[in-house]
XYZ file of C-alpha atoms in Angstrom:
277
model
C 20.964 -13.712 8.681
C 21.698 -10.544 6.706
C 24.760 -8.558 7.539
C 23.730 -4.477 8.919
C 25.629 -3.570 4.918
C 23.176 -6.190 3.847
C 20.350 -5.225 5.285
C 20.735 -1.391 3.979
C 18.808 -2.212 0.920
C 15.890 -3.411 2.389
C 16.318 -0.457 5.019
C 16.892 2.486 2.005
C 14.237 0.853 -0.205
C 11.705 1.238 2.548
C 12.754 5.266 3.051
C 12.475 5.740 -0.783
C 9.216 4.473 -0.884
C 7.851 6.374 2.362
C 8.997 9.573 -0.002
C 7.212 8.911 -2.964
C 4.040 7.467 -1.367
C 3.808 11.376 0.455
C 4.235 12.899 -2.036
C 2.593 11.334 -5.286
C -0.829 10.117 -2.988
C -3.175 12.335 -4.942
C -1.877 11.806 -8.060
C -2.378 8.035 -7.367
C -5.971 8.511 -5.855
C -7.208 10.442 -9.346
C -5.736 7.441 -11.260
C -7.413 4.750 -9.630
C -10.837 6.597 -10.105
C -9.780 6.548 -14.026
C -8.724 2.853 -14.105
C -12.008 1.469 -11.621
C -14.680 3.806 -13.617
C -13.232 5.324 -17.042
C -13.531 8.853 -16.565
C -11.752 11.649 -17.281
C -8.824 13.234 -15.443
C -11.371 16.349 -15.303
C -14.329 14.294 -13.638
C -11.935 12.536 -11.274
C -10.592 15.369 -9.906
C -14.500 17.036 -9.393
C -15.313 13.680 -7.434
C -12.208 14.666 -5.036
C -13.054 17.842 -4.965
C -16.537 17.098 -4.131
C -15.399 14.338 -1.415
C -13.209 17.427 0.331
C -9.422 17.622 1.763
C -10.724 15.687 4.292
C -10.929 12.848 2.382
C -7.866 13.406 0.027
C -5.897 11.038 1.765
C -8.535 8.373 3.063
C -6.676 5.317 2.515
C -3.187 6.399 3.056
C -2.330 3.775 5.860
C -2.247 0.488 3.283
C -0.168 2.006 0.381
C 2.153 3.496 2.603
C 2.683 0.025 4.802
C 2.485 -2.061 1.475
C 4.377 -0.014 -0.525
C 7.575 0.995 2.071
C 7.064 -3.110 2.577
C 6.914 -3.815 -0.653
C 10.468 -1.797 -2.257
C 11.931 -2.921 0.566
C 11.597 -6.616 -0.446
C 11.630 -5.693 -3.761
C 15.356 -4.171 -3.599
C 16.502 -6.315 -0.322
C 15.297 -9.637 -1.877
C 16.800 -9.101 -4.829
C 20.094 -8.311 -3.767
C 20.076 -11.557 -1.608
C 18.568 -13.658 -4.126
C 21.215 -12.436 -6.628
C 24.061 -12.718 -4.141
C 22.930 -16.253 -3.432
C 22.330 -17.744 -6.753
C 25.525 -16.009 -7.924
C 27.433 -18.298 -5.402
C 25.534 -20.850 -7.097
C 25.363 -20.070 -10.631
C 29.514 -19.643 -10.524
C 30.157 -23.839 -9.967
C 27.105 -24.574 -12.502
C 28.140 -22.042 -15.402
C 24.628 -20.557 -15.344
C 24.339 -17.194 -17.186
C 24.449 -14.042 -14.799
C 21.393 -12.506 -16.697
C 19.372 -15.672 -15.929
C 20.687 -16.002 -12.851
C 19.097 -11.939 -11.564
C 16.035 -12.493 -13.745
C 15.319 -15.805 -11.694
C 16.005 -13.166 -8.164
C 14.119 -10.428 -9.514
C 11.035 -12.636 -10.861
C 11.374 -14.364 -6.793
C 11.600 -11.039 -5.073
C 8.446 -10.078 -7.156
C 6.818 -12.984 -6.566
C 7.350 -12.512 -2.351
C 6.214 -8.995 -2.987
C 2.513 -10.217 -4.015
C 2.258 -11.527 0.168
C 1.340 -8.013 0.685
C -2.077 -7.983 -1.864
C -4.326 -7.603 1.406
C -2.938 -3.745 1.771
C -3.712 -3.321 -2.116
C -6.954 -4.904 -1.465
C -7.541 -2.739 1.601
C -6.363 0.679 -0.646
C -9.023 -0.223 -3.153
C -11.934 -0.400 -1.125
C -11.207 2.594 0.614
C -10.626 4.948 -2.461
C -13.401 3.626 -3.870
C -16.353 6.726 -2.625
C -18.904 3.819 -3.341
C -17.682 2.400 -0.477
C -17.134 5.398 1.880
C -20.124 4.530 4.056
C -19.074 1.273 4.806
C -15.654 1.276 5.374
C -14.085 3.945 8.044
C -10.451 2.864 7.750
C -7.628 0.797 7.087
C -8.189 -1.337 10.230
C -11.389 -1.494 10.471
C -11.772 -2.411 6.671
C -9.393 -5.579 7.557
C -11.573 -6.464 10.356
C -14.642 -6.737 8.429
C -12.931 -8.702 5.492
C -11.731 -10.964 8.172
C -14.662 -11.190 10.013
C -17.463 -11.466 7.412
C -15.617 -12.757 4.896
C -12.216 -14.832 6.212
C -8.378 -14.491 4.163
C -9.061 -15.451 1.159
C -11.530 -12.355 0.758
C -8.300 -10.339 1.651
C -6.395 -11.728 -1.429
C -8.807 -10.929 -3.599
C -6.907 -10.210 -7.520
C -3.967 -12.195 -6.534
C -3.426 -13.410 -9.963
C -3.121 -9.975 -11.804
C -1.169 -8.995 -8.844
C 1.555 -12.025 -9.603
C 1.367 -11.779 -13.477
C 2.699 -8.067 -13.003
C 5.218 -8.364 -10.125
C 7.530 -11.053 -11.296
C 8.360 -9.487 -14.931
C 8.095 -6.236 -14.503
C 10.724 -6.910 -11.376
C 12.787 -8.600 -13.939
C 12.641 -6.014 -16.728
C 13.334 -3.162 -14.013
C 16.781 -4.547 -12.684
C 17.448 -6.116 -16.268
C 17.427 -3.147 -17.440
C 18.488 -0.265 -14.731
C 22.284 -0.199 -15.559
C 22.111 -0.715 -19.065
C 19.716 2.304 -19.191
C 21.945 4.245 -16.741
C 25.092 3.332 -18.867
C 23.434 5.371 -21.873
C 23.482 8.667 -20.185
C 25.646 11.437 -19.996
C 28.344 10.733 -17.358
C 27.678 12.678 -14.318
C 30.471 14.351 -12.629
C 28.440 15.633 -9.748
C 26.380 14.630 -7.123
C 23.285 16.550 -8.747
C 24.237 14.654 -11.856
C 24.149 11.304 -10.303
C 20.958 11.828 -8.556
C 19.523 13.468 -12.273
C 20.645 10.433 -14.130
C 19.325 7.882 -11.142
C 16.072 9.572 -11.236
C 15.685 9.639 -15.248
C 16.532 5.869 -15.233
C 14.316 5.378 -12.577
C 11.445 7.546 -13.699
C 11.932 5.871 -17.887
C 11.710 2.280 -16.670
C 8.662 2.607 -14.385
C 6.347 4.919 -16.916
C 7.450 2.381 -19.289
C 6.413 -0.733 -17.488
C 3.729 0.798 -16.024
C 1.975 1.064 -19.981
C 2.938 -2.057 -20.291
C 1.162 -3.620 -17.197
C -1.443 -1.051 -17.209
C -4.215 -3.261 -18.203
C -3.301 -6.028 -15.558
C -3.551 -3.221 -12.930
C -7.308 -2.053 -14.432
C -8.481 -6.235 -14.004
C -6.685 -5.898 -10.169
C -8.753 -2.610 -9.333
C -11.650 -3.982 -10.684
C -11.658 -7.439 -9.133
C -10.851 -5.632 -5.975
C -13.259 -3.451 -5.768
C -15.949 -6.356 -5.200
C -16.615 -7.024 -2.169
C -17.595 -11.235 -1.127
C -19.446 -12.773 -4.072
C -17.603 -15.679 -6.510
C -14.217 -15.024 -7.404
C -14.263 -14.162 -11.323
C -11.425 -15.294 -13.526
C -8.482 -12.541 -14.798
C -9.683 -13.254 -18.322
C -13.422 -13.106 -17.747
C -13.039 -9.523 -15.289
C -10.789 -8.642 -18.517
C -13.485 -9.065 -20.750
C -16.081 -7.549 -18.913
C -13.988 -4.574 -18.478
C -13.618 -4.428 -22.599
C -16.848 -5.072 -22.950
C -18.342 -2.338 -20.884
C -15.960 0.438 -22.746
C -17.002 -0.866 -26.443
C -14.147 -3.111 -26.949
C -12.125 0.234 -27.269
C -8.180 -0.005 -26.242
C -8.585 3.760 -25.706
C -11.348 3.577 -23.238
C -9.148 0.385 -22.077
C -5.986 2.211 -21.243
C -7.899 5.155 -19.664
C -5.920 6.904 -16.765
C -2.917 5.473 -19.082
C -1.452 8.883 -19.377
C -1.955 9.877 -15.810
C -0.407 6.918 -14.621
C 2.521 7.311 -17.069
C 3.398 10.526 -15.427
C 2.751 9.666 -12.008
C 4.898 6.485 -12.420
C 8.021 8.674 -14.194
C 7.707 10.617 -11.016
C 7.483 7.884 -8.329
C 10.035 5.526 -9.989
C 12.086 8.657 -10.115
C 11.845 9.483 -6.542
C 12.670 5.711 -5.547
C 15.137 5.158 -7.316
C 17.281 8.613 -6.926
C 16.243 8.039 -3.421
C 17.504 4.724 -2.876
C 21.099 5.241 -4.391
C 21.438 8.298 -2.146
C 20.782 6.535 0.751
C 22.637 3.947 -0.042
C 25.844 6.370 -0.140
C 24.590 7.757 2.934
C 23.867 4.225 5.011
């Protein structure tokens, strides 16, 4: 059982993400209408605008439960994972970079438990499907009831290929990244040089994962029907946008800013509550 010190990742992880999830929501909402239909930033934003502040933050409820679940893990796993195979890794003479790349790629990997609120998110930001779904429980309800759990797992795979190595790239690289900054003196410069790492590292693995995320929102924004193979929804996808990478990494940009912010705010968020807890 984790000690209370212990436990204070999983505990500030969860906070961190509750803050970004508030307050990048929008942002995040304009991007997914990019990645599921390939318009612009412009047209995304009319089809909000259109939809009204009421609607703004329809489907709120599963990114904020997944997500505050999800850094939690993500940071608490990882630290016991680490501290674990450490213990073990010391009488075996493994490698300490293997040794957190095997914790981070396992935290990741328990992370993807949580697809059902990703699947839930999609469906309900998706305006095609505003008439049919009214919210976040009811949406589970009729998945369960119509459909049964494996409906609710629905782009799984892309889901796993992303979590484990971008997990392991993000705490691979963190200090090193961190190390290469001006020393900070101050609180303020702490918390600047926590949220630049932070902010760096996600836009930069969020490019690189970006199309895995486009075959995720894709597949799960079907609802029932067979269950199509990463590859094949991959191809479709380039197919329909004229085998153009461009048209493929639409929303690319978006999400490159809205990730420096959000992996900014989690991680400057998480090493000052850390201090504080």
């Amino acid at each position: 059982i984790a000690s209370a010190d212990q436990s204070n990742h999983y505990v500030c992880g969860s906070l961190a993400a509750f803050t970004n999830i508030i307050v990048t929501f929008p942002i995040q909402k304009v991007l997914f209408r990019q990645q599921l239909h390939g318009v612009r930033v412009t047209e995304a934003v009319r089809q909000l605008q259109r939809e009204g502040l009421r609607h703004l933050y329809r489907g709120l409820l599963p990114p904020l439960l997944q997500k505050t679940t999800t850094v939690a893990i993500m940071f608490g796993l990882y630290e016991d994972f680490s501290r674990l195979l450490l213990h073990h890794a010391h009488r075996s003479g493994a490698p300490e970079l293997v040794t957190r790349s095997v914790a981070a790629a396992l935290a990741g990997t328990a992370e993807a438990a949580l697809t059902p609120f990703e699947r839930v998110q999609t469906l309900l930001q998706d305006h095609r499907h505003n008439g049919r779904f009214n919210n976040t429980a009811h949406t589970f309800r009729t998945l369960l009831r119509d459909y049964g759990v494996r409906e609710c797992y629905r782009g799984l795979v892309p889901v796993l290929l992303r979590n484990g190595p971008s997990n392991i790239l993000f705490f691979g690289l963190r200090g090193p990244i961190k190390q290469q900054l001006p020393d900070a003196r101050t609180r303020m410069g702490h918390m600047a040089n926590d949220f630049v790492c932070g902010g760096l590292l996600g836009a930069a693995l969020g490019i690189m994962f970006y199309p895995l995320n486009v075959v995720k929102s894709r597949a799960q924004a079907q609802v029932g029907g067979k269950f199509v193979p990463c590859h094949q929804v991959l191809m479709t996808v380039w197919r329909e946008r004229g085998g153009s990478i461009v048209l493929l990494f639409r929303g690319a940009t978006l999400n490159y800013h809205r990730s420096l912010l959000s992996w900014g705010i989690i991680n400057a968020t998480y090493e000052i509550l850390l201090k504080v807890f």
